[in-house]
Amino acid sequence: MVIEDLEKYAKEFHIPIMEKDGIEFLTSYIKEHNHIQNILEIGCAIGYSAIKMALVRDNIHITTIERDQERYLKAVENVKAFHLEDRITILFKDAFDVIVNENYDLIFIDAAKSQYIKFFEKFTPYLNKDGVVFSDNLYFHGYTKQKTRIESKNLRQLVQKLRKYIVYLEENKNYVTEFYNIGDGIAITKRR
Ligand code: SAM
């Protein structure tokens, strides 16, 4: 199996995986920061981004969380196909039910867009001193920057929550965030 097979599968079965330039940005960042070894990912889907991150260096370990059974099972299969079972731990759980007992160099938030503030608050206590948080989909296909009213109520509420998350990061006294116009909008957050 090659990584393109995962991209094809995601496209065919409408699995939302990271956009190409987004994942390149994330993996380049990991490559450039040698101290990053222990990664937590919230939102595994079929294991695409976890596998891409693990392939950066042999000393990287990833814990990734997925609550959808079908996607979890596919991720298990994919991780096996890449012989990465020793370095990628997949938890079949809702992220809010996960008990964390270690610290991470990088936390990647890529799950339910309406819950980003809650994910951030639950998991950042486990961020190492010089750790970083990556958050994906902050532009949400351009909707978070759209000035005109969004017709669909569900979409409008979701976009409002993402906008709240952006403000939350901008105004956070303990963390500093840089926003990047890459992929679907990525934020990198560090402790002040
Ligand atoms: N990071 C993946 C990649 O780029 O290959 C894509 C993840 S996809 C955008 C988001 C995934 O998060 C979905 O598969 C969804 O089922 C999962 N998810 C959403 N909310 C979750 C939660 N509270 N706990 C665990 N998984 C969650």
mmCIF file of C-alpha atoms and ligand atoms in Angstrom:
data_model
loop_
_atom_site.group_PDB
_atom_site.id
_atom_site.type_symbol
_atom_site.label_atom_id
_atom_site.label_comp_id
_atom_site.label_asym_id
_atom_site.label_seq_id
_atom_site.Cartn_x
_atom_site.Cartn_y
_atom_site.Cartn_z
ATOM 1 C CA MET A 1 0.000 0.000 0.000
ATOM 2 C CA VAL A 2 1.168 3.542 -0.743
ATOM 3 C CA ILE A 3 -0.045 6.835 0.695
ATOM 4 C CA GLU A 4 -1.849 7.709 -2.560
ATOM 5 C CA ASP A 5 -4.123 4.705 -1.958
ATOM 6 C CA LEU A 6 -5.381 6.401 1.216
ATOM 7 C CA GLU A 7 -5.958 9.648 -0.657
ATOM 8 C CA LYS A 8 -7.939 7.791 -3.327
ATOM 9 C CA TYR A 9 -9.992 5.912 -0.722
ATOM 10 C CA ALA A 10 -10.785 9.153 1.137
ATOM 11 C CA LYS A 11 -11.927 10.797 -2.065
ATOM 12 C CA GLU A 12 -14.056 7.847 -3.136
ATOM 13 C CA PHE A 13 -15.782 7.411 0.241
ATOM 14 C CA HIS A 14 -15.951 11.123 1.142
ATOM 15 C CA ILE A 15 -13.694 10.858 4.185
ATOM 16 C CA PRO A 16 -12.479 14.334 5.179
ATOM 17 C CA ILE A 17 -8.696 14.101 5.358
ATOM 18 C CA MET A 18 -6.239 16.999 5.453
ATOM 19 C CA GLU A 19 -5.715 18.919 2.252
ATOM 20 C CA LYS A 20 -2.416 18.261 0.486
ATOM 21 C CA ASP A 21 -0.699 21.570 1.264
ATOM 22 C CA GLY A 22 -1.995 21.385 4.861
ATOM 23 C CA ILE A 23 -0.456 17.972 5.485
ATOM 24 C CA GLU A 24 2.796 19.049 3.771
ATOM 25 C CA PHE A 25 2.929 22.076 6.086
ATOM 26 C CA LEU A 26 2.361 19.928 9.172
ATOM 27 C CA THR A 27 4.907 17.239 8.228
ATOM 28 C CA SER A 28 7.526 19.869 7.233
ATOM 29 C CA TYR A 29 7.061 21.514 10.625
ATOM 30 C CA ILE A 30 7.635 18.164 12.365
ATOM 31 C CA LYS A 31 10.688 17.534 10.161
ATOM 32 C CA GLU A 32 12.174 20.915 11.096
ATOM 33 C CA HIS A 33 11.588 20.431 14.825
ATOM 34 C CA ASN A 34 13.628 17.465 15.929
ATOM 35 C CA HIS A 35 12.369 17.517 19.499
ATOM 36 C CA ILE A 36 8.860 16.525 18.352
ATOM 37 C CA GLN A 37 8.514 12.856 19.225
ATOM 38 C CA ASN A 38 5.253 12.342 21.051
ATOM 39 C CA ILE A 39 2.132 13.462 19.181
ATOM 40 C CA LEU A 40 -1.560 13.427 20.098
ATOM 41 C CA GLU A 41 -4.092 13.642 17.278
ATOM 42 C CA ILE A 42 -7.779 14.278 17.906
ATOM 43 C CA GLY A 43 -9.611 13.034 14.809
ATOM 44 C CA CYS A 44 -7.929 10.065 13.147
ATOM 45 C CA ALA A 45 -10.455 9.192 10.399
ATOM 46 C CA ILE A 46 -8.714 6.456 8.370
ATOM 47 C CA GLY A 47 -5.228 7.182 9.715
ATOM 48 C CA TYR A 48 -3.972 9.287 6.808
ATOM 49 C CA SER A 49 -2.444 12.221 8.721
ATOM 50 C CA ALA A 50 -1.209 9.941 11.537
ATOM 51 C CA ILE A 51 0.640 7.771 9.006
ATOM 52 C CA LYS A 52 2.073 10.823 7.223
ATOM 53 C CA MET A 53 3.338 12.228 10.545
ATOM 54 C CA ALA A 54 4.792 8.887 11.653
ATOM 55 C CA LEU A 55 6.697 8.566 8.376
ATOM 56 C CA VAL A 56 8.623 11.783 9.105
ATOM 57 C CA ARG A 57 11.032 10.085 11.580
ATOM 58 C CA ASP A 58 11.448 6.689 13.195
ATOM 59 C CA ASN A 59 11.380 8.077 16.731
ATOM 60 C CA ILE A 60 7.897 9.577 16.436
ATOM 61 C CA HIS A 61 5.009 8.057 18.366
ATOM 62 C CA ILE A 62 1.421 9.053 17.749
ATOM 63 C CA THR A 63 -1.698 8.531 19.798
ATOM 64 C CA THR A 64 -4.754 9.222 17.678
ATOM 65 C CA ILE A 65 -8.440 9.228 18.646
ATOM 66 C CA GLU A 66 -11.450 8.261 16.522
ATOM 67 C CA ARG A 67 -15.048 7.769 17.630
ATOM 68 C CA ASP A 68 -16.477 6.411 14.360
ATOM 69 C CA GLN A 69 -16.160 2.613 14.313
ATOM 70 C CA GLU A 70 -15.940 2.135 10.561
ATOM 71 C CA ARG A 71 -13.206 4.758 10.226
ATOM 72 C CA TYR A 72 -11.375 3.399 13.277
ATOM 73 C CA LEU A 73 -11.333 -0.113 11.786
ATOM 74 C CA LYS A 74 -10.069 1.243 8.468
ATOM 75 C CA ALA A 75 -7.355 3.183 10.296
ATOM 76 C CA VAL A 76 -6.255 0.008 12.119
ATOM 77 C CA GLU A 77 -6.026 -1.768 8.760
ATOM 78 C CA ASN A 78 -4.066 1.085 7.164
ATOM 79 C CA VAL A 79 -1.624 1.450 10.045
ATOM 80 C CA LYS A 80 -0.924 -2.298 9.819
ATOM 81 C CA ALA A 81 -0.386 -2.063 6.071
ATOM 82 C CA PHE A 82 2.314 0.548 6.719
ATOM 83 C CA HIS A 83 3.826 -1.578 9.561
ATOM 84 C CA LEU A 84 3.385 1.309 11.980
ATOM 85 C CA GLU A 85 1.457 -0.509 14.742
ATOM 86 C CA ASP A 86 4.361 0.024 17.153
ATOM 87 C CA ARG A 87 4.349 3.774 16.655
ATOM 88 C CA ILE A 88 0.696 4.655 16.110
ATOM 89 C CA THR A 89 -1.777 3.913 18.902
ATOM 90 C CA ILE A 90 -5.388 4.318 17.796
ATOM 91 C CA LEU A 91 -8.006 4.849 20.479
ATOM 92 C CA PHE A 92 -11.580 3.983 19.531
ATOM 93 C CA LYS A 93 -13.254 6.521 21.810
ATOM 94 C CA ASP A 94 -14.876 9.877 21.994
ATOM 95 C CA ALA A 95 -12.024 12.304 22.701
ATOM 96 C CA PHE A 96 -13.892 13.623 25.754
ATOM 97 C CA ASP A 97 -13.821 10.144 27.308
ATOM 98 C CA VAL A 98 -10.092 9.670 26.887
ATOM 99 C CA ILE A 99 -8.010 9.695 30.046
ATOM 100 C CA VAL A 100 -4.654 11.244 29.285
ATOM 101 C CA ASN A 101 -1.618 10.148 31.256
ATOM 102 C CA GLU A 102 1.331 11.490 29.313
ATOM 103 C CA ASN A 103 2.574 14.741 27.821
ATOM 104 C CA TYR A 104 2.882 15.639 24.159
ATOM 105 C CA ASP A 105 5.213 17.724 21.989
ATOM 106 C CA LEU A 106 2.473 18.332 19.445
ATOM 107 C CA ILE A 107 -1.301 18.159 19.731
ATOM 108 C CA PHE A 108 -3.193 18.142 16.463
ATOM 109 C CA ILE A 109 -6.867 19.130 16.694
ATOM 110 C CA ASP A 110 -8.792 17.869 13.652
ATOM 111 C CA ALA A 111 -12.133 16.547 14.958
ATOM 112 C CA ALA A 112 -15.656 18.022 15.425
ATOM 113 C CA LYS A 113 -15.307 21.679 14.437
ATOM 114 C CA SER A 114 -17.927 22.830 16.956
ATOM 115 C CA GLN A 115 -15.868 21.515 19.882
ATOM 116 C CA TYR A 116 -12.473 23.090 19.287
ATOM 117 C CA ILE A 117 -12.431 25.231 22.442
ATOM 118 C CA LYS A 118 -13.366 22.187 24.524
ATOM 119 C CA PHE A 119 -10.686 20.033 22.884
ATOM 120 C CA PHE A 120 -8.126 22.784 23.457
ATOM 121 C CA GLU A 121 -9.039 23.097 27.135
ATOM 122 C CA LYS A 122 -9.116 19.365 27.754
ATOM 123 C CA PHE A 123 -5.807 18.516 26.105
ATOM 124 C CA THR A 124 -3.446 21.527 26.462
ATOM 125 C CA PRO A 125 -2.676 20.754 30.142
ATOM 126 C CA TYR A 126 -0.783 17.763 28.643
ATOM 127 C CA LEU A 127 1.300 19.879 26.274
ATOM 128 C CA ASN A 128 5.035 19.922 26.988
ATOM 129 C CA LYS A 129 6.603 23.270 27.900
ATOM 130 C CA ASP A 130 7.863 23.865 24.367
ATOM 131 C CA GLY A 131 4.984 21.984 22.729
ATOM 132 C CA VAL A 132 2.670 23.213 19.963
ATOM 133 C CA VAL A 133 -0.982 22.829 19.083
ATOM 134 C CA PHE A 134 -1.980 22.584 15.426
ATOM 135 C CA SER A 135 -5.639 23.276 14.616
ATOM 136 C CA ASP A 136 -7.001 22.538 11.146
ATOM 137 C CA ASN A 137 -10.001 23.848 9.141
ATOM 138 C CA LEU A 138 -10.127 27.292 10.706
ATOM 139 C CA TYR A 139 -11.314 28.834 7.421
ATOM 140 C CA PHE A 140 -13.792 26.021 6.870
ATOM 141 C CA HIS A 141 -13.897 26.297 3.081
ATOM 142 C CA GLY A 142 -13.840 30.103 3.367
ATOM 143 C CA TYR A 143 -16.995 30.319 5.506
ATOM 144 C CA THR A 144 -15.350 31.719 8.650
ATOM 145 C CA LYS A 145 -14.232 34.761 6.614
ATOM 146 C CA GLN A 146 -17.525 35.161 4.764
ATOM 147 C CA LYS A 147 -19.228 38.467 5.577
ATOM 148 C CA THR A 148 -22.692 37.653 4.204
ATOM 149 C CA ARG A 149 -25.231 35.577 6.162
ATOM 150 C CA ILE A 150 -24.940 31.812 5.776
ATOM 151 C CA GLU A 151 -28.349 30.358 4.888
ATOM 152 C CA SER A 152 -28.109 26.878 6.453
ATOM 153 C CA LYS A 153 -28.683 27.059 10.217
ATOM 154 C CA ASN A 154 -26.415 24.113 11.038
ATOM 155 C CA LEU A 155 -23.573 25.469 8.962
ATOM 156 C CA ARG A 156 -24.075 28.958 10.412
ATOM 157 C CA GLN A 157 -23.842 27.636 13.984
ATOM 158 C CA LEU A 158 -20.759 25.593 13.209
ATOM 159 C CA VAL A 159 -19.036 28.534 11.540
ATOM 160 C CA GLN A 160 -19.937 30.735 14.541
ATOM 161 C CA LYS A 161 -18.231 28.216 16.839
ATOM 162 C CA LEU A 162 -15.109 28.172 14.699
ATOM 163 C CA ARG A 163 -15.062 31.986 14.700
ATOM 164 C CA LYS A 164 -15.343 31.878 18.507
ATOM 165 C CA TYR A 165 -12.376 29.503 18.600
ATOM 166 C CA ILE A 166 -10.316 31.922 16.466
ATOM 167 C CA VAL A 167 -11.132 34.794 18.872
ATOM 168 C CA TYR A 168 -10.432 32.503 21.846
ATOM 169 C CA LEU A 169 -6.954 31.796 20.460
ATOM 170 C CA GLU A 170 -6.308 35.447 19.563
ATOM 171 C CA GLU A 171 -7.254 36.651 23.041
ATOM 172 C CA ASN A 172 -5.713 33.818 25.031
ATOM 173 C CA LYS A 173 -3.425 35.182 27.750
ATOM 174 C CA ASN A 174 -1.477 31.969 28.178
ATOM 175 C CA TYR A 175 -0.952 31.028 24.539
ATOM 176 C CA VAL A 176 0.143 32.803 21.402
ATOM 177 C CA THR A 177 -1.185 31.767 17.987
ATOM 178 C CA GLU A 178 -0.148 32.278 14.404
ATOM 179 C CA PHE A 179 -2.692 31.720 11.649
ATOM 180 C CA TYR A 180 -1.700 30.379 8.256
ATOM 181 C CA ASN A 181 -3.602 30.631 5.008
ATOM 182 C CA ILE A 182 -2.646 27.087 4.100
ATOM 183 C CA GLY A 183 -4.915 24.166 3.278
ATOM 184 C CA ASP A 184 -8.243 24.891 4.958
ATOM 185 C CA GLY A 185 -6.657 27.334 7.429
ATOM 186 C CA ILE A 186 -4.191 26.201 10.072
ATOM 187 C CA ALA A 187 -3.263 27.687 13.449
ATOM 188 C CA ILE A 188 -0.079 26.999 15.380
ATOM 189 C CA THR A 189 -0.366 27.759 19.069
ATOM 190 C CA LYS A 190 2.445 27.882 21.639
ATOM 191 C CA ARG A 191 2.681 28.786 25.316
ATOM 192 C CA ARG A 192 3.565 32.430 25.940
HETATM 193 N N1 SAM B 1 -6.850 13.912 10.765
HETATM 194 C C1 SAM B 1 -7.481 13.119 9.722
HETATM 195 C C2 SAM B 1 -6.634 13.183 8.480
HETATM 196 O O1 SAM B 1 -6.290 14.302 8.040
HETATM 197 O O2 SAM B 1 -6.307 12.113 7.944
HETATM 198 C C3 SAM B 1 -8.862 13.594 9.407
HETATM 199 C C4 SAM B 1 -9.810 13.675 10.560
HETATM 200 S S1 SAM B 1 -11.470 14.054 10.108
HETATM 201 C C5 SAM B 1 -11.351 15.691 9.554
HETATM 202 C C6 SAM B 1 -12.226 14.230 11.677
HETATM 203 C C7 SAM B 1 -12.515 12.923 12.385
HETATM 204 O O3 SAM B 1 -12.742 13.221 13.760
HETATM 205 C C8 SAM B 1 -13.760 12.205 11.895
HETATM 206 O O4 SAM B 1 -13.418 10.939 11.409
HETATM 207 C C9 SAM B 1 -14.683 12.132 13.120
HETATM 208 O O5 SAM B 1 -15.368 10.912 13.238
HETATM 209 C C10 SAM B 1 -13.694 12.315 14.264
HETATM 210 N N2 SAM B 1 -14.262 12.943 15.463
HETATM 211 C C11 SAM B 1 -15.056 14.041 15.520
HETATM 212 N N3 SAM B 1 -15.317 14.363 16.809
HETATM 213 C C12 SAM B 1 -14.690 13.430 17.566
HETATM 214 C C13 SAM B 1 -14.606 13.219 18.971
HETATM 215 N N4 SAM B 1 -15.226 14.007 19.854
HETATM 216 N N5 SAM B 1 -13.853 12.178 19.415
HETATM 217 C C14 SAM B 1 -13.223 11.360 18.541
HETATM 218 N N6 SAM B 1 -13.278 11.512 17.204
HETATM 219 C C15 SAM B 1 -13.991 12.533 16.725
#
